[in-house]
Amino acid sequence: MTSKLILLRHGESEWNNKHLFCGWVDVGLTSKGQQQAVQAANLISQNGLSPDLMFTSKLTRSCETADIISKSLGRMWMDVIRSWRLNERHYGALQGRKKSDVVAEVGKEKYMYWRRAYEGCPPLMNDEDEALLIDDRYKYADVPIEDLPRGESLKMVLERVRPFWETNIKSELLKNKTVLIVAHGSVVRSLIKIISTISDRDIEQINIPNGVPLVYEFDEKLGKIGDYYYLDPDAAEAGAKEVANQGLEKN
Ligand SMILES: O=C(O)[C@@H](CO)OP(=O)(O)O
């Protein structure tokens, strides 16, 4: 018996499209992002995968992607577990800023350190930005205020994802289920780092494309069988390249 874990970054969001740092800002999908979600569902079913349940974040772009997928698969009955622990990395004071403007201001090296280094933490959100959190007080009412981030490195994301992985996700995989997680670039990178034990240095090179599912297979003791693979490797490569270059090319 094997269990399968499908990891998916949401389809293109309105702010992905504008190349703005997004983080916890709650924007929707573009029509391209909605099409990517349908295409992800097609890939999942064409590969004979039938998710038994889904996990997603509290952010609309992932919830919307998850809804489109369950509808396209004809599996709207699936349980959906939403958690702030699967939210995108909080991008602190960079949220809302155009990526190319940040490169122009601080240079490529610092920009890439903030975006991709494992311990690279962006400047934290300051008190004037607290207005951004007003909606969040309701959405995250069950989260202790001291746990709500004001800016995070990938390491900090991994530290909040790990307990959820250990307690909520692994237990489902141990029941031989096919589990779908629809989340964000930093959350998918954290899960890859945990499951594939990737070094702090190597994880810097990994970029996650929008809307292309990747799959892990496990034996009954949750031993990994092989490494993860994308259901559409060409689309994944092209998408990852596009993400890597954001802010660095004319846009
Ligand atoms: O803005 C963000 O929240 C993320 C993902 O869209 O961007 P990046 O790929 O630069 O980490």
mmCIF file of C-alpha atoms and ligand atoms in Angstrom:
data_model
loop_
_atom_site.group_PDB
_atom_site.id
_atom_site.type_symbol
_atom_site.label_atom_id
_atom_site.label_comp_id
_atom_site.label_asym_id
_atom_site.label_seq_id
_atom_site.Cartn_x
_atom_site.Cartn_y
_atom_site.Cartn_z
ATOM 1 C CA MET A 1 0.000 0.000 0.000
ATOM 2 C CA THR A 2 1.266 3.480 -0.759
ATOM 3 C CA SER A 3 -0.017 6.907 0.132
ATOM 4 C CA LYS A 4 0.389 9.939 -2.057
ATOM 5 C CA LEU A 5 0.891 13.585 -1.293
ATOM 6 C CA ILE A 6 0.103 16.129 -3.986
ATOM 7 C CA LEU A 7 1.580 19.591 -3.412
ATOM 8 C CA LEU A 8 0.319 22.512 -5.431
ATOM 9 C CA ARG A 9 1.036 26.213 -5.437
ATOM 10 C CA HIS A 10 -2.138 28.222 -6.188
ATOM 11 C CA GLY A 11 -2.796 29.554 -9.716
ATOM 12 C CA GLU A 12 -1.546 32.992 -10.750
ATOM 13 C CA SER A 13 -2.833 35.686 -8.367
ATOM 14 C CA GLU A 14 -3.607 39.308 -9.205
ATOM 15 C CA TRP A 15 -0.381 40.364 -7.485
ATOM 16 C CA ASN A 16 1.738 37.603 -9.079
ATOM 17 C CA ASN A 17 0.616 39.099 -12.348
ATOM 18 C CA LYS A 18 1.670 42.616 -11.295
ATOM 19 C CA HIS A 19 4.959 41.369 -9.766
ATOM 20 C CA LEU A 20 4.107 42.781 -6.331
ATOM 21 C CA PHE A 21 5.275 41.244 -3.044
ATOM 22 C CA CYS A 22 2.123 39.654 -1.688
ATOM 23 C CA GLY A 23 2.666 37.535 1.437
ATOM 24 C CA TRP A 24 -0.402 37.724 3.707
ATOM 25 C CA VAL A 25 -2.241 40.308 1.567
ATOM 26 C CA ASP A 26 -5.392 38.541 0.474
ATOM 27 C CA VAL A 27 -5.819 38.869 -3.294
ATOM 28 C CA GLY A 28 -7.775 36.654 -5.709
ATOM 29 C CA LEU A 29 -6.787 34.680 -8.802
ATOM 30 C CA THR A 30 -6.526 36.123 -12.296
ATOM 31 C CA SER A 31 -8.465 34.338 -15.058
ATOM 32 C CA LYS A 32 -5.152 32.720 -16.048
ATOM 33 C CA GLY A 33 -4.831 31.513 -12.431
ATOM 34 C CA GLN A 34 -8.338 30.018 -12.591
ATOM 35 C CA GLN A 35 -7.441 28.219 -15.839
ATOM 36 C CA GLN A 36 -4.246 26.920 -14.232
ATOM 37 C CA ALA A 37 -6.353 25.446 -11.417
ATOM 38 C CA VAL A 38 -8.566 23.637 -13.955
ATOM 39 C CA GLN A 39 -5.444 22.376 -15.728
ATOM 40 C CA ALA A 40 -4.006 21.163 -12.403
ATOM 41 C CA ALA A 41 -7.223 19.200 -11.791
ATOM 42 C CA ASN A 42 -6.952 17.690 -15.296
ATOM 43 C CA LEU A 43 -3.366 16.596 -14.594
ATOM 44 C CA ILE A 44 -4.406 15.079 -11.273
ATOM 45 C CA SER A 45 -7.218 13.021 -12.827
ATOM 46 C CA GLN A 46 -5.269 12.097 -16.012
ATOM 47 C CA ASN A 47 -2.589 10.619 -13.741
ATOM 48 C CA GLY A 48 -5.147 8.454 -11.961
ATOM 49 C CA LEU A 49 -4.947 10.413 -8.710
ATOM 50 C CA SER A 50 -8.072 10.853 -6.579
ATOM 51 C CA PRO A 51 -7.459 13.056 -3.541
ATOM 52 C CA ASP A 52 -9.373 11.983 -0.430
ATOM 53 C CA LEU A 53 -9.018 15.288 1.368
ATOM 54 C CA MET A 54 -7.440 18.704 0.938
ATOM 55 C CA PHE A 55 -5.497 21.089 3.100
ATOM 56 C CA THR A 56 -5.218 24.746 2.224
ATOM 57 C CA SER A 57 -4.373 28.107 3.764
ATOM 58 C CA LYS A 58 -6.608 30.952 4.944
ATOM 59 C CA LEU A 59 -5.751 33.028 1.868
ATOM 60 C CA THR A 60 -8.267 33.436 -0.957
ATOM 61 C CA ARG A 61 -5.857 32.577 -3.795
ATOM 62 C CA SER A 62 -5.300 29.096 -2.368
ATOM 63 C CA CYS A 63 -8.907 28.576 -1.212
ATOM 64 C CA GLU A 64 -10.134 29.536 -4.706
ATOM 65 C CA THR A 65 -7.661 27.178 -6.380
ATOM 66 C CA ALA A 66 -8.750 24.374 -4.017
ATOM 67 C CA ASP A 67 -12.452 25.024 -4.793
ATOM 68 C CA ILE A 68 -11.869 24.956 -8.555
ATOM 69 C CA ILE A 69 -9.965 21.686 -8.221
ATOM 70 C CA SER A 70 -12.560 19.893 -6.099
ATOM 71 C CA LYS A 71 -15.293 21.067 -8.489
ATOM 72 C CA SER A 72 -13.343 20.066 -11.623
ATOM 73 C CA LEU A 73 -12.620 16.650 -10.108
ATOM 74 C CA GLY A 74 -16.292 16.163 -9.180
ATOM 75 C CA ARG A 75 -15.193 15.740 -5.554
ATOM 76 C CA MET A 76 -16.819 18.703 -3.841
ATOM 77 C CA TRP A 77 -17.583 16.388 -0.916
ATOM 78 C CA MET A 78 -13.903 16.248 0.040
ATOM 79 C CA ASP A 79 -13.053 17.512 3.501
ATOM 80 C CA VAL A 80 -11.072 20.764 3.325
ATOM 81 C CA ILE A 81 -8.912 21.753 6.284
ATOM 82 C CA ARG A 82 -7.776 25.380 6.270
ATOM 83 C CA SER A 83 -4.946 26.629 8.423
ATOM 84 C CA TRP A 84 -2.972 29.850 8.819
ATOM 85 C CA ARG A 85 0.080 27.589 9.172
ATOM 86 C CA LEU A 86 -0.166 26.982 5.417
ATOM 87 C CA ASN A 87 -0.298 30.712 4.588
ATOM 88 C CA GLU A 88 2.348 32.255 2.357
ATOM 89 C CA ARG A 89 5.448 33.604 4.072
ATOM 90 C CA HIS A 90 4.673 37.018 5.615
ATOM 91 C CA TYR A 91 6.705 39.462 3.530
ATOM 92 C CA GLY A 92 6.804 42.179 6.211
ATOM 93 C CA ALA A 93 7.340 45.748 4.989
ATOM 94 C CA LEU A 94 7.859 44.496 1.417
ATOM 95 C CA GLN A 95 4.184 43.565 1.030
ATOM 96 C CA GLY A 96 2.544 45.657 -1.692
ATOM 97 C CA ARG A 97 5.855 46.812 -3.183
ATOM 98 C CA LYS A 98 6.784 46.171 -6.810
ATOM 99 C CA LYS A 99 9.625 43.661 -6.971
ATOM 100 C CA SER A 100 11.625 45.608 -9.579
ATOM 101 C CA ASP A 101 11.401 48.761 -7.383
ATOM 102 C CA VAL A 102 12.913 46.843 -4.482
ATOM 103 C CA VAL A 103 15.749 45.600 -6.722
ATOM 104 C CA ALA A 104 16.381 49.189 -7.839
ATOM 105 C CA GLU A 105 16.445 50.363 -4.230
ATOM 106 C CA VAL A 106 18.520 47.695 -2.461
ATOM 107 C CA GLY A 107 20.309 45.857 -5.288
ATOM 108 C CA LYS A 108 20.001 42.330 -6.619
ATOM 109 C CA GLU A 109 22.004 40.623 -3.866
ATOM 110 C CA LYS A 110 19.899 41.858 -0.961
ATOM 111 C CA TYR A 111 16.697 41.329 -2.965
ATOM 112 C CA MET A 112 17.607 37.694 -3.620
ATOM 113 C CA TYR A 113 18.688 37.241 0.005
ATOM 114 C CA TRP A 114 15.269 38.430 1.214
ATOM 115 C CA ARG A 115 13.421 36.331 -1.386
ATOM 116 C CA ARG A 116 15.301 33.060 -1.346
ATOM 117 C CA ALA A 117 17.980 32.652 1.375
ATOM 118 C CA TYR A 118 16.775 30.188 4.023
ATOM 119 C CA GLU A 119 17.383 32.669 6.843
ATOM 120 C CA GLY A 120 16.691 35.787 4.791
ATOM 121 C CA CYS A 121 14.071 37.734 6.744
ATOM 122 C CA PRO A 122 12.543 40.800 5.035
ATOM 123 C CA PRO A 123 12.217 44.058 6.996
ATOM 124 C CA LEU A 124 9.350 43.582 9.456
ATOM 125 C CA MET A 125 6.020 45.314 9.050
ATOM 126 C CA ASN A 126 5.969 48.432 11.197
ATOM 127 C CA ASP A 127 3.219 49.924 13.352
ATOM 128 C CA GLU A 128 1.805 52.186 10.621
ATOM 129 C CA ASP A 129 1.224 49.075 8.539
ATOM 130 C CA GLU A 130 -0.841 47.530 11.275
ATOM 131 C CA ALA A 131 -4.013 48.677 9.498
ATOM 132 C CA LEU A 132 -3.288 45.837 7.080
ATOM 133 C CA LEU A 133 -3.996 43.436 9.896
ATOM 134 C CA ILE A 134 -7.523 44.667 10.652
ATOM 135 C CA ASP A 135 -9.215 42.005 8.516
ATOM 136 C CA ASP A 136 -6.776 39.488 9.841
ATOM 137 C CA ARG A 137 -7.998 39.909 13.436
ATOM 138 C CA TYR A 138 -11.246 38.151 12.446
ATOM 139 C CA LYS A 139 -9.711 35.674 10.054
ATOM 140 C CA TYR A 140 -7.063 34.620 12.543
ATOM 141 C CA ALA A 141 -9.149 34.977 15.715
ATOM 142 C CA ASP A 142 -8.053 31.500 16.858
ATOM 143 C CA VAL A 143 -4.332 32.329 16.549
ATOM 144 C CA PRO A 144 -2.572 33.789 19.614
ATOM 145 C CA ILE A 145 -1.589 37.368 18.711
ATOM 146 C CA GLU A 146 2.085 36.641 19.457
ATOM 147 C CA ASP A 147 2.065 33.879 16.821
ATOM 148 C CA LEU A 148 0.901 36.223 14.042
ATOM 149 C CA PRO A 149 3.982 37.106 11.978
ATOM 150 C CA ARG A 150 5.072 40.616 10.944
ATOM 151 C CA GLY A 151 7.675 39.274 8.494
ATOM 152 C CA GLU A 152 9.212 35.810 8.035
ATOM 153 C CA SER A 153 12.197 34.008 6.550
ATOM 154 C CA LEU A 154 11.715 30.576 4.962
ATOM 155 C CA LYS A 155 13.158 29.120 8.177
ATOM 156 C CA MET A 156 10.404 30.788 10.213
ATOM 157 C CA VAL A 157 7.783 29.455 7.778
ATOM 158 C CA LEU A 158 9.205 25.955 8.084
ATOM 159 C CA GLU A 159 9.046 26.222 11.878
ATOM 160 C CA ARG A 160 5.308 26.971 11.767
ATOM 161 C CA VAL A 161 4.576 24.410 9.016
ATOM 162 C CA ARG A 162 6.436 21.521 10.698
ATOM 163 C CA PRO A 163 4.035 20.965 13.659
ATOM 164 C CA PHE A 164 1.095 20.960 11.234
ATOM 165 C CA TRP A 165 2.883 18.452 8.992
ATOM 166 C CA GLU A 166 3.737 16.204 11.952
ATOM 167 C CA THR A 167 0.312 16.304 13.593
ATOM 168 C CA ASN A 168 -2.314 16.944 10.937
ATOM 169 C CA ILE A 169 -0.916 15.781 7.600
ATOM 170 C CA LYS A 170 1.210 12.731 8.415
ATOM 171 C CA SER A 171 -1.676 11.115 10.302
ATOM 172 C CA GLU A 172 -3.802 11.196 7.129
ATOM 173 C CA LEU A 173 -0.995 9.793 4.967
ATOM 174 C CA LEU A 174 -0.569 6.955 7.474
ATOM 175 C CA LYS A 175 -4.170 5.980 6.686
ATOM 176 C CA ASN A 176 -3.060 5.374 3.070
ATOM 177 C CA LYS A 177 -4.916 8.390 1.806
ATOM 178 C CA THR A 178 -4.160 10.608 -1.168
ATOM 179 C CA VAL A 179 -3.738 14.059 0.319
ATOM 180 C CA LEU A 180 -3.782 17.306 -1.658
ATOM 181 C CA ILE A 181 -2.205 20.443 -0.198
ATOM 182 C CA VAL A 182 -2.997 23.662 -2.062
ATOM 183 C CA ALA A 183 -0.748 26.363 -0.679
ATOM 184 C CA HIS A 184 1.951 28.888 -1.518
ATOM 185 C CA GLY A 185 5.518 28.997 -2.857
ATOM 186 C CA SER A 186 7.174 29.227 0.570
ATOM 187 C CA VAL A 187 4.974 26.540 2.096
ATOM 188 C CA VAL A 188 5.675 24.119 -0.759
ATOM 189 C CA ARG A 189 9.412 24.913 -0.430
ATOM 190 C CA SER A 190 9.219 24.251 3.342
ATOM 191 C CA LEU A 191 7.483 20.912 2.836
ATOM 192 C CA ILE A 192 10.025 19.895 0.171
ATOM 193 C CA LYS A 193 12.835 20.869 2.554
ATOM 194 C CA ILE A 194 11.303 18.776 5.343
ATOM 195 C CA ILE A 195 10.400 15.708 3.260
ATOM 196 C CA SER A 196 13.431 15.597 0.929
ATOM 197 C CA THR A 197 15.892 16.882 3.593
ATOM 198 C CA ILE A 198 17.301 19.583 1.322
ATOM 199 C CA SER A 199 20.183 21.684 2.670
ATOM 200 C CA ASP A 200 19.742 25.348 3.619
ATOM 201 C CA ARG A 201 21.914 26.268 0.630
ATOM 202 C CA ASP A 202 20.170 24.063 -1.958
ATOM 203 C CA ILE A 203 16.661 25.181 -1.050
ATOM 204 C CA GLU A 204 17.625 28.693 -2.264
ATOM 205 C CA GLN A 205 17.617 27.385 -5.837
ATOM 206 C CA ILE A 206 14.132 25.910 -5.730
ATOM 207 C CA ASN A 207 11.295 27.984 -7.186
ATOM 208 C CA ILE A 208 7.741 26.729 -7.288
ATOM 209 C CA PRO A 209 5.609 27.337 -10.403
ATOM 210 C CA ASN A 210 1.960 28.345 -10.135
ATOM 211 C CA GLY A 211 -0.584 25.592 -10.725
ATOM 212 C CA VAL A 212 1.616 22.567 -11.531
ATOM 213 C CA PRO A 213 1.040 19.637 -9.116
ATOM 214 C CA LEU A 214 3.998 17.711 -7.726
ATOM 215 C CA VAL A 215 3.706 14.298 -6.131
ATOM 216 C CA TYR A 216 5.395 12.348 -3.337
ATOM 217 C CA GLU A 217 4.744 8.645 -2.815
ATOM 218 C CA PHE A 218 5.211 6.931 0.564
ATOM 219 C CA ASP A 219 5.208 3.349 1.822
ATOM 220 C CA GLU A 220 3.003 2.270 4.728
ATOM 221 C CA LYS A 221 5.581 3.511 7.266
ATOM 222 C CA LEU A 222 5.755 6.877 5.528
ATOM 223 C CA GLY A 223 9.140 6.118 3.979
ATOM 224 C CA LYS A 224 9.551 8.205 0.847
ATOM 225 C CA ILE A 225 9.521 6.153 -2.391
ATOM 226 C CA GLY A 226 11.857 8.000 -4.783
ATOM 227 C CA ASP A 227 11.780 11.796 -4.834
ATOM 228 C CA TYR A 228 8.979 14.125 -5.809
ATOM 229 C CA TYR A 229 8.007 14.529 -9.442
ATOM 230 C CA TYR A 230 5.943 17.114 -11.295
ATOM 231 C CA LEU A 231 2.906 15.931 -13.260
ATOM 232 C CA ASP A 232 3.927 18.289 -16.099
ATOM 233 C CA PRO A 233 7.735 18.673 -15.914
ATOM 234 C CA ASP A 234 7.962 21.069 -18.890
ATOM 235 C CA ALA A 235 5.325 23.439 -17.536
ATOM 236 C CA ALA A 236 6.978 23.222 -14.105
ATOM 237 C CA GLU A 237 10.390 24.147 -15.502
ATOM 238 C CA ALA A 238 9.039 27.099 -17.480
ATOM 239 C CA GLY A 239 6.914 28.303 -14.541
ATOM 240 C CA ALA A 240 9.780 28.008 -12.028
ATOM 241 C CA LYS A 241 12.049 30.020 -14.344
ATOM 242 C CA GLU A 242 9.458 32.766 -14.603
ATOM 243 C CA VAL A 243 9.128 32.931 -10.791
ATOM 244 C CA ALA A 244 12.914 32.985 -10.322
ATOM 245 C CA ASN A 245 13.268 35.953 -12.685
ATOM 246 C CA GLN A 246 10.527 38.102 -11.198
ATOM 247 C CA GLY A 247 11.750 41.608 -10.527
ATOM 248 C CA LEU A 248 15.006 40.966 -12.375
ATOM 249 C CA GLU A 249 13.755 41.297 -15.931
ATOM 250 C CA LYS A 250 12.020 44.285 -17.482
ATOM 251 C CA ASN A 251 8.365 44.000 -16.474
HETATM 252 O O1 LIG B 1 5.028 37.781 -3.187
HETATM 253 C C1 LIG B 1 4.960 36.676 -2.605
HETATM 254 O O2 LIG B 1 4.273 36.482 -1.590
HETATM 255 C C2 LIG B 1 5.782 35.517 -3.136
HETATM 256 C C3 LIG B 1 4.944 34.557 -3.902
HETATM 257 O O3 LIG B 1 4.112 35.149 -4.820
HETATM 258 O O4 LIG B 1 6.789 36.042 -3.969
HETATM 259 P P1 LIG B 1 8.259 35.422 -4.156
HETATM 260 O O5 LIG B 1 8.148 34.397 -5.263
HETATM 261 O O6 LIG B 1 9.065 36.624 -4.567
HETATM 262 O O7 LIG B 1 8.695 34.837 -2.862
#
